[in-house]
mmCIF file with all atom_site columns, C-alpha atoms in Angstrom:
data_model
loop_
_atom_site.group_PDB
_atom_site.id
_atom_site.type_symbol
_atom_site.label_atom_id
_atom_site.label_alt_id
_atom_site.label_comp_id
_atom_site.label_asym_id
_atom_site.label_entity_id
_atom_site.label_seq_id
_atom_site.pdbx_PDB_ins_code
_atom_site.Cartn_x
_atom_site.Cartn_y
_atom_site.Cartn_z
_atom_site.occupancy
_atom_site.B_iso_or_equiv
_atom_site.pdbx_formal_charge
_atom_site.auth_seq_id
_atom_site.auth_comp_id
_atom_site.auth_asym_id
_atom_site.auth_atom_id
_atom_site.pdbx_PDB_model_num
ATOM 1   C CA . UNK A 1 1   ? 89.292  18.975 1.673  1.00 54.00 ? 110 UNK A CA 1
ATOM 2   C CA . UNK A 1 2   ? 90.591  21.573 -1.440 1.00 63.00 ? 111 UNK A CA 1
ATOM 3   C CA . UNK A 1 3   ? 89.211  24.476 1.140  1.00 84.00 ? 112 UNK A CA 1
ATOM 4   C CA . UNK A 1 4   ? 91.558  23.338 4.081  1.00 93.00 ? 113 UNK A CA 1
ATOM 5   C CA . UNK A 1 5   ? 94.484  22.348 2.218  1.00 94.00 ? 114 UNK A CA 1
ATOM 6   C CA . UNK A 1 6   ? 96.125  25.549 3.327  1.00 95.00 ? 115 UNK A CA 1
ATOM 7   C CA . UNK A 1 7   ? 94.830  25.179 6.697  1.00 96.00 ? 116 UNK A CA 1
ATOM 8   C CA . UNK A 1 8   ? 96.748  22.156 7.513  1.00 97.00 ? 117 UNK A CA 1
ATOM 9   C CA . UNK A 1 9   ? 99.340  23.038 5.321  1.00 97.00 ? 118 UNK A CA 1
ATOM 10  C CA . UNK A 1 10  ? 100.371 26.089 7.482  1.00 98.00 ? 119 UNK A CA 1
ATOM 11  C CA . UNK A 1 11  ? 99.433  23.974 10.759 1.00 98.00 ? 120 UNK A CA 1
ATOM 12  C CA . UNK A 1 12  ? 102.184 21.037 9.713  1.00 98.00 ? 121 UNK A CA 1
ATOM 13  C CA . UNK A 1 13  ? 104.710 23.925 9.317  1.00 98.00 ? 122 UNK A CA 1
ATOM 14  C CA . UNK A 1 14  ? 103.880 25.402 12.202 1.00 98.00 ? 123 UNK A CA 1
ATOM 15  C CA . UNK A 1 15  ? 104.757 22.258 14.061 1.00 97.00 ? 124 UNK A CA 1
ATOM 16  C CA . UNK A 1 16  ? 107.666 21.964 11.815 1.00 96.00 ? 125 UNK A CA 1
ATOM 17  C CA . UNK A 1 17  ? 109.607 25.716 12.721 1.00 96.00 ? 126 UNK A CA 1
ATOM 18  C CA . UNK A 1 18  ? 106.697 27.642 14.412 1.00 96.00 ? 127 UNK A CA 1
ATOM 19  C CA . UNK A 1 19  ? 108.777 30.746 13.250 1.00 97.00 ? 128 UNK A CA 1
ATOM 20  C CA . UNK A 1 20  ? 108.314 29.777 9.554  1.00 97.00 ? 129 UNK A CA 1
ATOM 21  C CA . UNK A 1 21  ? 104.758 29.682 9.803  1.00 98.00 ? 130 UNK A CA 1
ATOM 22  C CA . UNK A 1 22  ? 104.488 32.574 11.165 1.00 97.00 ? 131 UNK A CA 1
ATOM 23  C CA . UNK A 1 23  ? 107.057 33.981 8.004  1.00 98.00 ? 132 UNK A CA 1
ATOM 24  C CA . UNK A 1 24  ? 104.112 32.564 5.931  1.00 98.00 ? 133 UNK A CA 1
ATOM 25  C CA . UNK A 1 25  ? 101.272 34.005 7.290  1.00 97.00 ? 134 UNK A CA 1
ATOM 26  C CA . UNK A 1 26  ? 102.834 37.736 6.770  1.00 97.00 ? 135 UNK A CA 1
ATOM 27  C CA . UNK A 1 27  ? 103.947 36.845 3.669  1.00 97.00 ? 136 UNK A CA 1
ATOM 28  C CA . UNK A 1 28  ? 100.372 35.355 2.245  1.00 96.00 ? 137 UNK A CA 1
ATOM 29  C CA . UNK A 1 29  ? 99.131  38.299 4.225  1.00 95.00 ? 138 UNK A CA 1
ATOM 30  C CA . UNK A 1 30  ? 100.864 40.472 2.057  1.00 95.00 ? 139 UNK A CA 1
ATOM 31  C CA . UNK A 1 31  ? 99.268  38.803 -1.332 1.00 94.00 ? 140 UNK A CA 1
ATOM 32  C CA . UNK A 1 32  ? 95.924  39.200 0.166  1.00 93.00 ? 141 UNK A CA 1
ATOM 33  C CA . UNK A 1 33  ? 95.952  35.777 0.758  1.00 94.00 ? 142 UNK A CA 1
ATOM 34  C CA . UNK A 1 34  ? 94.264  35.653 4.110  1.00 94.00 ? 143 UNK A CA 1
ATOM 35  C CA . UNK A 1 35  ? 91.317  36.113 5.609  1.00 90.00 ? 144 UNK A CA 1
ATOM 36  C CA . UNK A 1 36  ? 90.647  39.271 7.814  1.00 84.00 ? 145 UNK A CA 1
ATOM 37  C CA . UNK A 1 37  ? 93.237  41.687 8.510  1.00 87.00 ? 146 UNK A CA 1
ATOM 38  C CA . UNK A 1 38  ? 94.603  39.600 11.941 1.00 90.00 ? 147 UNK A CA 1
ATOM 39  C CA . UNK A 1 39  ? 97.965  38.818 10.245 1.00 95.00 ? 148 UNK A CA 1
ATOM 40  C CA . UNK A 1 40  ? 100.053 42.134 9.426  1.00 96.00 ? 149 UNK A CA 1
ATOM 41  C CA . UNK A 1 41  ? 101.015 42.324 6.187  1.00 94.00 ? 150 UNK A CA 1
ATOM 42  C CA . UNK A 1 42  ? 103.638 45.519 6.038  1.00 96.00 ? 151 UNK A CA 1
ATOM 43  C CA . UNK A 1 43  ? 106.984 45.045 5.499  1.00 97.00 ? 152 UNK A CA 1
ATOM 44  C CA . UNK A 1 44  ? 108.467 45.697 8.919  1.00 97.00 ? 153 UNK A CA 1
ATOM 45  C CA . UNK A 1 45  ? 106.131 42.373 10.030 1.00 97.00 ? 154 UNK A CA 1
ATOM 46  C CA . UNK A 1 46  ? 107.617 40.541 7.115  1.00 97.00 ? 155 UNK A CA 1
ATOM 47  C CA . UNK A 1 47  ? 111.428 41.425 7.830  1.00 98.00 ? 156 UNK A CA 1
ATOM 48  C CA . UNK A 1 48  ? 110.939 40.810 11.726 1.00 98.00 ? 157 UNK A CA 1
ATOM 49  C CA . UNK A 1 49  ? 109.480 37.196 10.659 1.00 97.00 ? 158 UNK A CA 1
ATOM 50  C CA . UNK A 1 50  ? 111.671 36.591 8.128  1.00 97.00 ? 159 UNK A CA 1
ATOM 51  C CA . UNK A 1 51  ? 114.331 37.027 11.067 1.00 98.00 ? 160 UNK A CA 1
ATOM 52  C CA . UNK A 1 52  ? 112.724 34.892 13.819 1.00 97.00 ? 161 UNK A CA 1
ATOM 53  C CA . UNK A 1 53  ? 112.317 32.055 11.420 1.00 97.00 ? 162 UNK A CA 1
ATOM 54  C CA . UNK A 1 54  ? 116.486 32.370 10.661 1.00 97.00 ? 163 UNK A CA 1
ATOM 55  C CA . UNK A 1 55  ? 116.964 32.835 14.459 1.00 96.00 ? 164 UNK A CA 1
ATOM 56  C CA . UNK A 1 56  ? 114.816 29.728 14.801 1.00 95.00 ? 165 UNK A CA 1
ATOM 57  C CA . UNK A 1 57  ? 116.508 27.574 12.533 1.00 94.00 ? 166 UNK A CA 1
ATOM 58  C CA . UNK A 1 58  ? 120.163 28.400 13.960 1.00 93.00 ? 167 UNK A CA 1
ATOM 59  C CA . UNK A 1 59  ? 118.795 28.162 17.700 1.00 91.00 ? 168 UNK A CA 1
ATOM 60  C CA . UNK A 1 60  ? 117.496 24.745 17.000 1.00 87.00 ? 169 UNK A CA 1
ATOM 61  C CA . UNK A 1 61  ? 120.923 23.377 15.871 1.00 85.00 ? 170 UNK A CA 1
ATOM 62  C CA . UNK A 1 62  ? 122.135 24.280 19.574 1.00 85.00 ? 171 UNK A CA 1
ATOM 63  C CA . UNK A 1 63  ? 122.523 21.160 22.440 1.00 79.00 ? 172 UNK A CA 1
ATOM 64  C CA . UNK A 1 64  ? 120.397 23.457 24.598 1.00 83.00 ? 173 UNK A CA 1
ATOM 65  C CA . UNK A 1 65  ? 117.628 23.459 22.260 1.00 82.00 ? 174 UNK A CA 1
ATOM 66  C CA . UNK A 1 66  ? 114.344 22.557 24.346 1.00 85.00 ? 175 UNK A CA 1
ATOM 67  C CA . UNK A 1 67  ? 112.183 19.424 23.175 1.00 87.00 ? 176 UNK A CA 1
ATOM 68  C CA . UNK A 1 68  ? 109.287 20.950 20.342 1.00 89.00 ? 177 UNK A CA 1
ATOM 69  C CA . UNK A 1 69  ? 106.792 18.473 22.503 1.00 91.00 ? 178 UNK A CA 1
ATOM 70  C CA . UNK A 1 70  ? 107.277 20.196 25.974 1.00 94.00 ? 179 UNK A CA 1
ATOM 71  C CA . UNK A 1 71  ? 103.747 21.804 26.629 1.00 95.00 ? 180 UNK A CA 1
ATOM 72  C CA . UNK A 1 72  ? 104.620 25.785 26.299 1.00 95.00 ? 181 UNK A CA 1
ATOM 73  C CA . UNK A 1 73  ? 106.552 25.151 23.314 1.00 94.00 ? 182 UNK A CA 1
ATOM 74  C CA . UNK A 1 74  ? 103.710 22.560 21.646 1.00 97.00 ? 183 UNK A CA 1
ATOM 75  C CA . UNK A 1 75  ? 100.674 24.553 22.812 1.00 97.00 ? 184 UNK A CA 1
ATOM 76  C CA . UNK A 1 76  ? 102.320 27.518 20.630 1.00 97.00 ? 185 UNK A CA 1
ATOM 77  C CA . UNK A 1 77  ? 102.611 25.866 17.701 1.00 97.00 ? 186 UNK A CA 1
ATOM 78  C CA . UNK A 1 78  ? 98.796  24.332 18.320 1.00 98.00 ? 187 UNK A CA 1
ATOM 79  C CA . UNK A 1 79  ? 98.086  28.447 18.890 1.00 98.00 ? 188 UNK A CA 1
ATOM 80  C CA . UNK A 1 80  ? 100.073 29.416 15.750 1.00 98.00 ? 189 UNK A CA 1
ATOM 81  C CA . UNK A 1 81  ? 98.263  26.432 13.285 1.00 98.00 ? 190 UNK A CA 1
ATOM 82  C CA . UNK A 1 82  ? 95.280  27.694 14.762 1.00 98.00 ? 191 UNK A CA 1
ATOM 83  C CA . UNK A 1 83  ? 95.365  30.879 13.972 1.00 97.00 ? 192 UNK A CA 1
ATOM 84  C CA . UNK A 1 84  ? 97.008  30.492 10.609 1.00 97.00 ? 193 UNK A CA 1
ATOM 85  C CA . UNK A 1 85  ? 94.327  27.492 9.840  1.00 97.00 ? 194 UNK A CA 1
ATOM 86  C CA . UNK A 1 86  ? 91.578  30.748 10.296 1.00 97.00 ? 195 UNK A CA 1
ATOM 87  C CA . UNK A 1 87  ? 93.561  32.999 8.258  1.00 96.00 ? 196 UNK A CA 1
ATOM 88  C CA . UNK A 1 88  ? 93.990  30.292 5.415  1.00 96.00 ? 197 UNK A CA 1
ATOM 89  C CA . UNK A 1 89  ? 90.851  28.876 5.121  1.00 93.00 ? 198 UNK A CA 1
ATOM 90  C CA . UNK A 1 90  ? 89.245  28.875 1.580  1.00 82.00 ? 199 UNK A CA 1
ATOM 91  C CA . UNK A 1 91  ? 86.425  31.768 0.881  1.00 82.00 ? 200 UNK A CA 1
ATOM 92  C CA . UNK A 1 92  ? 83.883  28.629 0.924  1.00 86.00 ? 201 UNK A CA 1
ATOM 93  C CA . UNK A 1 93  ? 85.356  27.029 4.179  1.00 90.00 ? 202 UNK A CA 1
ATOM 94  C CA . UNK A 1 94  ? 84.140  27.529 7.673  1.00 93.00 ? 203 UNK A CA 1
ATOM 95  C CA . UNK A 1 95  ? 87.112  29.511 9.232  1.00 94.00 ? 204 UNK A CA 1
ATOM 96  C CA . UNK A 1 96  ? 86.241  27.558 12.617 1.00 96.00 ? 205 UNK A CA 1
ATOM 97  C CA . UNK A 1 97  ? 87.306  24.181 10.639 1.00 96.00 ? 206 UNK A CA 1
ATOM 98  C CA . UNK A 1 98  ? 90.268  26.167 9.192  1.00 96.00 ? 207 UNK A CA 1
ATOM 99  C CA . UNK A 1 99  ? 91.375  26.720 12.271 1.00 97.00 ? 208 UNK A CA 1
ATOM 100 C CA . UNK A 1 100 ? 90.514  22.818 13.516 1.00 97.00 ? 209 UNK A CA 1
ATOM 101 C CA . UNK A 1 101 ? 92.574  21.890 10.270 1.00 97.00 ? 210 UNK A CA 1
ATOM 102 C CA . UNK A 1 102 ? 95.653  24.038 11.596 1.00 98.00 ? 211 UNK A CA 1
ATOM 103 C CA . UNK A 1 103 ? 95.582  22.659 15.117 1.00 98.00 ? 212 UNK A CA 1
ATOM 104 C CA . UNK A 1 104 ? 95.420  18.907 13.340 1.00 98.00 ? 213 UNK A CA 1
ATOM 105 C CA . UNK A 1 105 ? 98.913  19.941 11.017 1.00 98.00 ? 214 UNK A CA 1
ATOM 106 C CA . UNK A 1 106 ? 100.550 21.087 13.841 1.00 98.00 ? 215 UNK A CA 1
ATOM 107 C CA . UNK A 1 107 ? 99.884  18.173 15.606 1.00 98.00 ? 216 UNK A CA 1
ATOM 108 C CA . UNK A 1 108 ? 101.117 15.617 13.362 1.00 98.00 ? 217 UNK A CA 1
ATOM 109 C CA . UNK A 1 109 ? 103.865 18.117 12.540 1.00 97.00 ? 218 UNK A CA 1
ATOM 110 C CA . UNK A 1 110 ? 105.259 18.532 15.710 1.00 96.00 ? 219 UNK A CA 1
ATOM 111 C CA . UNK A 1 111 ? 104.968 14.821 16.288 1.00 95.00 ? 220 UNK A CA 1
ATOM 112 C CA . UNK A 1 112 ? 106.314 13.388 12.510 1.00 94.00 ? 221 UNK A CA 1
ATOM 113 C CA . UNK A 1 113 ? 109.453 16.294 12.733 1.00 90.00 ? 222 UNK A CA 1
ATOM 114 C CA . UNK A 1 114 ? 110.593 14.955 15.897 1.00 89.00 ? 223 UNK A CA 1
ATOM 115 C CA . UNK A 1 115 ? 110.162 11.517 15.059 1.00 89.00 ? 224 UNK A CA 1
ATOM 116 C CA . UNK A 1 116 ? 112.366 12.101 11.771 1.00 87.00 ? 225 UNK A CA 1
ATOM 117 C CA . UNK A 1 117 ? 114.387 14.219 13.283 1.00 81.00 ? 226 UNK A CA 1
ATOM 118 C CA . UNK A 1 118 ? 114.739 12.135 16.430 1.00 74.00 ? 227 UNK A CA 1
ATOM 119 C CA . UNK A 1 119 ? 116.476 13.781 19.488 1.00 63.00 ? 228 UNK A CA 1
ATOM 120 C CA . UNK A 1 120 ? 120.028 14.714 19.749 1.00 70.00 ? 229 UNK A CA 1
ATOM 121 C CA . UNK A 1 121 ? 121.260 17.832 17.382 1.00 70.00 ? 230 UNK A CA 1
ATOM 122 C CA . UNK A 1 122 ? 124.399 17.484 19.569 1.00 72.00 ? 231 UNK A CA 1
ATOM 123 C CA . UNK A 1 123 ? 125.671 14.959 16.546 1.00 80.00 ? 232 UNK A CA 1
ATOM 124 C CA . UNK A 1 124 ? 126.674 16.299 13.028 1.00 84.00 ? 233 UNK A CA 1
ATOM 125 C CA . UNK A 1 125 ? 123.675 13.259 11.593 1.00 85.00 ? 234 UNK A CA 1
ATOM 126 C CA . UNK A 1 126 ? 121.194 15.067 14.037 1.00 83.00 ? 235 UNK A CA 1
ATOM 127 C CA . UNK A 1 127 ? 122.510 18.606 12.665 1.00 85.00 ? 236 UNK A CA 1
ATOM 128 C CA . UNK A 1 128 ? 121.831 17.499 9.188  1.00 90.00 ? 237 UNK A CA 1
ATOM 129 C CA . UNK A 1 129 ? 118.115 16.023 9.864  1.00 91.00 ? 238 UNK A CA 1
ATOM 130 C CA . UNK A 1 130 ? 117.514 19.478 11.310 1.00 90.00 ? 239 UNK A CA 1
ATOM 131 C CA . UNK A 1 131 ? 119.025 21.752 7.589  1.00 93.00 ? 240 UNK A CA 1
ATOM 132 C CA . UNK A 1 132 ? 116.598 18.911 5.831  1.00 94.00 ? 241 UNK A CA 1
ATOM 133 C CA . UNK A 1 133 ? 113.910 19.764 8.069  1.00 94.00 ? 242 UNK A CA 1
ATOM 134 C CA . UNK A 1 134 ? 114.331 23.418 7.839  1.00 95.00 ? 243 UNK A CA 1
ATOM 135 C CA . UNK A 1 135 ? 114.341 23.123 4.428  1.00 96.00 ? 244 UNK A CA 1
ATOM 136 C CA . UNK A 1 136 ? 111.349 20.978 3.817  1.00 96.00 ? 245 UNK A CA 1
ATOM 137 C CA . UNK A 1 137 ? 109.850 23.372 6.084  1.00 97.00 ? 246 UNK A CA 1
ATOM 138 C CA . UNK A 1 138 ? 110.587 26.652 3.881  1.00 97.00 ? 247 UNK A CA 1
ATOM 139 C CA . UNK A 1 139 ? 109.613 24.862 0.874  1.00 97.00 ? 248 UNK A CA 1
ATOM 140 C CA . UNK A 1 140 ? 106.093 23.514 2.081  1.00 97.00 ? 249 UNK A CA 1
ATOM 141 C CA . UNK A 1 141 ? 105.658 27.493 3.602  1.00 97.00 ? 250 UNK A CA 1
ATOM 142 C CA . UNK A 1 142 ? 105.847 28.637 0.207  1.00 97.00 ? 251 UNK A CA 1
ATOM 143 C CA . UNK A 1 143 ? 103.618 25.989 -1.565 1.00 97.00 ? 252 UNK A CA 1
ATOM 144 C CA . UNK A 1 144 ? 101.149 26.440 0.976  1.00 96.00 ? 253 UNK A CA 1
ATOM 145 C CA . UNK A 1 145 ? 101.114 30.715 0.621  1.00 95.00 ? 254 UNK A CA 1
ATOM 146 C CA . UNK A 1 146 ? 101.185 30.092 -3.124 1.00 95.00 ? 255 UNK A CA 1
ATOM 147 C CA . UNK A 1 147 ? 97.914  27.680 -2.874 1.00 93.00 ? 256 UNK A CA 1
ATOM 148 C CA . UNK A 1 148 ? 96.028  29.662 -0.259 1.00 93.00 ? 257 UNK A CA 1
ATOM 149 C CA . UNK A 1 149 ? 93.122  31.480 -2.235 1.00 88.00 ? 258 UNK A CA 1
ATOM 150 C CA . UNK A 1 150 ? 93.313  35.355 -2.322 1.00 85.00 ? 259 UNK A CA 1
ATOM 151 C CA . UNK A 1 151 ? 90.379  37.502 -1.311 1.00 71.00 ? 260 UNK A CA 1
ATOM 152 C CA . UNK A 1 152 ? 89.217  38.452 -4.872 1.00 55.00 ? 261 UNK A CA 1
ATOM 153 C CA . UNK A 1 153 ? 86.006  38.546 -3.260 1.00 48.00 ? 262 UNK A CA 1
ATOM 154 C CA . UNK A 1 154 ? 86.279  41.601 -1.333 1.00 46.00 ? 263 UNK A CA 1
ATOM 155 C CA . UNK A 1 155 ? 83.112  43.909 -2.217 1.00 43.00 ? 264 UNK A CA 1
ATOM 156 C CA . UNK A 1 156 ? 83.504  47.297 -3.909 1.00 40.00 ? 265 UNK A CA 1
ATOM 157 C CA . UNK A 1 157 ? 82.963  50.180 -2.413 1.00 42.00 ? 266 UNK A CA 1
#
């Protein structure tokens, strides 16, 4: 389980803030903490993240803000725990089951946040449950890029 910690770490954020696991991924991208080069990893990726995840967080406060479990909004954050499930997956882990561990957080993320968090962010109790999920959200992101492995195993050339 050690080798997909990571996996479904980045999955539950993604279902969480999708935008914060995406943050991550550039972020642990930049350590050379993922696998492959699919995540970008330059600054310019991390500052445009970095951004969406703030423009996330304030957009989700709003009464208009849609339901996380409507199907285009919960079949992205499936996409984005899949793909960061891949990147994160331990040097000894199948990536495929990375990426089956991603889908799985963002599953039960999606589905625990909005039962804490419960429905109406019209009310200033609603509000709050959303700053104490952001927040738990932002702090699991970084404990999950600080446990996923880096690729010390790259050959030389």
């Amino acid at each position: 389980m050690q080798r997909y910690g990571a996996s479904l770490g980045i999955g539950f954020v993604a279902g969480m803030r999708s935008m914060s696991a995406c943050a991550a991924l550039t972020w642990a991208a930049s350590q050379d903490r993922t696998r492959g080069d699919l995540i970008p990893a330059g600054p310019g990726a991390r500052a445009l993240a970095t951004t969406a995840t703030a423009a996330e967080m304030a957009d989700d406060k709003m009464p208009f803000a849609p339901d996380r479990r409507i199907p285009p909004s919960f079949a992205l954050r499936l996409a984005i725990g899949a793909v960061g499930g891949w990147a994160l997956s331990g040097r000894c882990a199948s990536p495929e089951y990375g990426a089956l561990a991603g889908v799985a957080g963002a599953v039960v993320g999606t589905l625990l946040g909005h039962g804490a968090r419960g429905g109406d962010s019209r009310t200033s109790a609603g509000r709050a449950r959303g700053l104490a999920e952001d927040v738990a959200a932002v702090g699991l992101a970084a404990l999950v890029v600080a446990s996923a492995e880096t690729k010390r195993y790259r050959a030389s050339p």
